[in-house]
XYZ file of C-alpha atoms in Angstrom:
238
model
C 63.715 -142.119 35.562
C 60.674 -142.888 33.441
C 61.517 -143.537 29.808
C 60.012 -141.019 27.403
C 59.108 -141.543 23.775
C 61.055 -139.270 21.432
C 59.465 -138.621 18.029
C 61.624 -138.749 14.869
C 64.138 -135.905 14.748
C 65.117 -136.454 11.123
C 61.673 -136.376 9.533
C 62.803 -133.898 6.818
C 65.263 -136.554 5.624
C 62.453 -139.117 5.567
C 60.349 -136.763 3.445
C 63.315 -136.174 1.126
C 63.784 -139.935 0.763
C 60.141 -140.387 -0.209
C 60.399 -137.541 -2.721
C 63.480 -139.209 -4.202
C 61.595 -142.504 -4.452
C 58.732 -140.792 -6.275
C 61.143 -138.887 -8.499
C 63.005 -141.997 -9.580
C 59.723 -143.584 -10.620
C 58.797 -140.507 -12.642
C 62.163 -140.338 -14.430
C 62.775 -144.044 -15.005
C 59.178 -145.190 -15.367
C 58.236 -146.292 -18.878
C 55.417 -143.813 -19.371
C 55.430 -142.574 -22.972
C 57.920 -145.312 -23.830
C 58.259 -144.247 -27.449
C 59.609 -140.819 -26.486
C 61.330 -141.686 -23.203
C 65.105 -141.267 -23.745
C 65.885 -143.238 -20.583
C 63.932 -146.220 -21.887
C 65.608 -146.016 -25.287
C 69.108 -145.908 -23.818
C 68.238 -148.712 -21.418
C 66.978 -150.916 -24.249
C 70.158 -150.263 -26.225
C 72.316 -151.237 -23.252
C 70.179 -154.327 -22.678
C 70.793 -155.390 -26.287
C 74.542 -154.930 -25.831
C 74.527 -157.132 -22.741
C 72.435 -159.727 -24.561
C 74.898 -159.758 -27.464
C 77.618 -160.788 -25.022
C 75.620 -163.329 -23.024
C 73.916 -164.964 -26.023
C 77.006 -167.130 -26.552
C 77.078 -168.350 -22.940
C 75.853 -171.860 -22.067
C 72.248 -172.114 -20.863
C 73.425 -173.262 -17.429
C 74.668 -169.728 -16.801
C 71.065 -168.542 -16.631
C 70.360 -170.796 -13.680
C 73.670 -169.811 -12.110
C 72.987 -166.063 -12.342
C 69.539 -166.475 -10.814
C 70.858 -168.629 -7.972
C 73.672 -166.154 -7.345
C 71.200 -163.266 -7.052
C 69.057 -165.225 -4.598
C 72.124 -166.261 -2.591
C 73.252 -162.645 -2.297
C 69.855 -161.655 -0.890
C 70.273 -164.297 1.811
C 73.826 -163.053 2.370
C 72.539 -159.499 2.861
C 69.984 -160.748 5.375
C 72.814 -162.563 7.171
C 74.879 -159.360 7.199
C 71.983 -157.513 8.817
C 71.611 -160.271 11.410
C 75.346 -160.053 12.134
C 75.183 -156.267 12.471
C 72.303 -156.603 14.937
C 74.181 -159.245 16.916
C 77.323 -157.119 17.138
C 75.246 -154.128 18.199
C 73.093 -155.998 20.709
C 74.587 -154.047 23.622
C 73.452 -150.696 22.214
C 69.739 -149.930 22.177
C 70.036 -147.359 19.407
C 72.015 -149.660 17.116
C 69.441 -152.405 17.593
C 66.597 -149.972 16.992
C 68.097 -148.589 13.784
C 68.863 -152.063 12.460
C 65.427 -153.467 13.248
C 63.715 -150.412 11.781
C 65.903 -150.780 8.696
C 64.822 -154.403 8.403
C 61.207 -153.271 8.520
C 62.116 -150.791 5.803
C 63.361 -153.667 3.640
C 60.023 -155.445 4.035
C 58.167 -152.224 3.220
C 60.360 -151.734 0.154
C 59.473 -155.199 -1.157
C 55.752 -154.509 -0.782
C 56.048 -151.033 -2.305
C 57.950 -152.396 -5.303
C 55.257 -154.990 -5.959
C 52.610 -152.272 -5.744
C 54.453 -150.118 -8.289
C 54.850 -153.098 -10.624
C 51.090 -153.645 -10.626
C 50.534 -150.022 -11.643
C 53.287 -149.585 -14.252
C 52.864 -153.052 -15.872
C 56.043 -152.916 -17.945
C 56.702 -156.060 -19.983
C 59.895 -157.994 -19.352
C 62.604 -157.179 -21.911
C 63.001 -160.870 -22.726
C 59.414 -160.679 -24.011
C 59.257 -157.138 -25.370
C 62.615 -156.792 -27.155
C 62.714 -158.821 -30.387
C 65.678 -160.973 -31.280
C 67.181 -161.377 -27.796
C 68.160 -164.622 -26.074
C 67.783 -164.211 -22.320
C 70.038 -166.443 -20.242
C 67.352 -167.216 -17.673
C 63.807 -168.361 -18.316
C 61.626 -165.349 -19.012
C 58.936 -164.792 -16.360
C 55.335 -165.163 -17.581
C 53.152 -162.262 -18.650
C 51.810 -160.502 -15.574
C 55.119 -160.811 -13.738
C 56.057 -157.225 -14.528
C 59.518 -155.763 -14.919
C 59.619 -152.235 -13.469
C 61.078 -151.713 -10.949
C 63.256 -154.708 -10.128
C 62.041 -156.281 -6.896
C 65.325 -158.132 -6.349
C 67.270 -154.883 -6.690
C 64.883 -153.035 -4.398
C 65.097 -155.655 -1.661
C 68.883 -155.859 -2.017
C 69.264 -152.084 -1.740
C 66.906 -151.916 1.234
C 68.754 -154.695 3.076
C 72.098 -153.067 2.294
C 70.758 -149.764 3.617
C 69.670 -151.469 6.835
C 73.151 -152.996 7.199
C 74.774 -149.593 6.708
C 72.449 -147.936 9.226
C 73.173 -150.639 11.814
C 76.945 -150.690 11.169
C 77.882 -147.065 10.561
C 77.977 -145.983 14.207
C 80.328 -148.879 15.021
C 82.536 -147.846 12.079
C 82.343 -151.250 10.439
C 83.120 -149.725 7.064
C 84.043 -153.090 5.563
C 80.543 -154.409 6.252
C 78.927 -151.300 4.775
C 81.024 -151.620 1.607
C 80.346 -155.355 1.336
C 76.593 -154.824 1.686
C 76.498 -152.014 -0.880
C 78.603 -154.004 -3.348
C 76.369 -157.050 -2.914
C 73.271 -155.000 -3.741
C 74.888 -153.658 -6.914
C 75.926 -157.170 -7.969
C 72.354 -158.405 -7.471
C 71.150 -155.641 -9.798
C 73.775 -156.461 -12.421
C 72.922 -160.162 -12.312
C 69.264 -159.407 -13.035
C 70.277 -157.611 -16.236
C 72.821 -160.264 -17.210
C 70.210 -162.993 -16.761
C 68.048 -161.091 -19.250
C 64.955 -160.579 -17.111
C 65.354 -156.834 -16.491
C 66.279 -153.655 -18.317
C 69.129 -151.616 -16.780
C 66.668 -148.866 -15.829
C 64.569 -151.428 -13.937
C 67.436 -152.305 -11.627
C 68.712 -148.727 -11.298
C 65.257 -147.589 -10.228
C 64.955 -150.590 -7.923
C 68.202 -149.739 -6.144
C 67.310 -146.100 -5.535
C 63.661 -146.822 -4.733
C 64.511 -149.617 -2.294
C 67.132 -147.599 -0.458
C 64.869 -144.539 -0.267
C 61.932 -146.466 1.170
C 64.226 -148.191 3.673
C 65.623 -144.847 4.863
C 62.172 -143.282 5.221
C 60.756 -146.239 7.156
C 63.859 -146.525 9.336
C 63.658 -142.856 10.309
C 59.964 -143.176 11.115
C 60.244 -146.394 13.128
C 63.590 -146.049 14.922
C 62.243 -143.895 17.803
C 59.316 -146.270 18.355
C 61.600 -149.310 18.204
C 64.138 -147.781 20.595
C 61.368 -146.856 23.018
C 60.003 -150.409 22.998
C 63.462 -151.961 23.388
C 64.177 -149.820 26.429
C 60.803 -150.697 27.916
C 61.565 -154.425 27.719
C 65.197 -153.997 28.769
C 66.819 -155.086 25.496
C 70.105 -153.439 24.559
C 72.142 -152.533 27.566
C 73.793 -149.253 26.656
C 71.732 -146.068 26.469
C 73.619 -142.839 25.772
C 73.268 -139.951 28.183
C 70.880 -137.206 27.172
C 68.823 -137.395 24.031
C 68.799 -140.576 21.933
C 71.331 -140.638 19.083
C 68.764 -141.303 16.396
């Protein structure tokens, strides 16, 4: 029987995810900083974290940055593992690959938002703090956190690729890793808490929207080339 392309069935969820992404930027974005209660509370929390970490040895700054980078690689490895374990199911492969594309889209979208918002790094803007890590130069903007966005998007892709197989442990591990990446960016002193919170939600939302849009196309192409052996009867599961 000739394979047919099935358009996205969950497009309302994709639209909702994009609305959430836009909403999180509106709420957490530093427009009208002087009167933004979110920004004020975030700065206060940042100062509290800095008060704790200011007594730590300088080597901890390098360690926190390396740990955040290592967790991003670990999340990519988790996604690769989820795809490998689901290689016999076309839909699992399609969802995972589309989720991976969503992670790439999230990284690009985060960089685009940074160039528009142009929020200074807290290690530059907040007087009297002692960031653990070296403060990025002016022009390397703070909002939203790109590390947090990529981590959340990769974790979302892992969850999408693992949920059907009920690998709950992998879903939990991926989600926890993304949260730890976000926390490390604040501890290292290079981000406000609202930067990483927005990055997590924004990254996950973009990943969901892109995954929903691309999964049908990806599944169609995989079936055309004979990748992924098991195809459910009837309509595709995505």
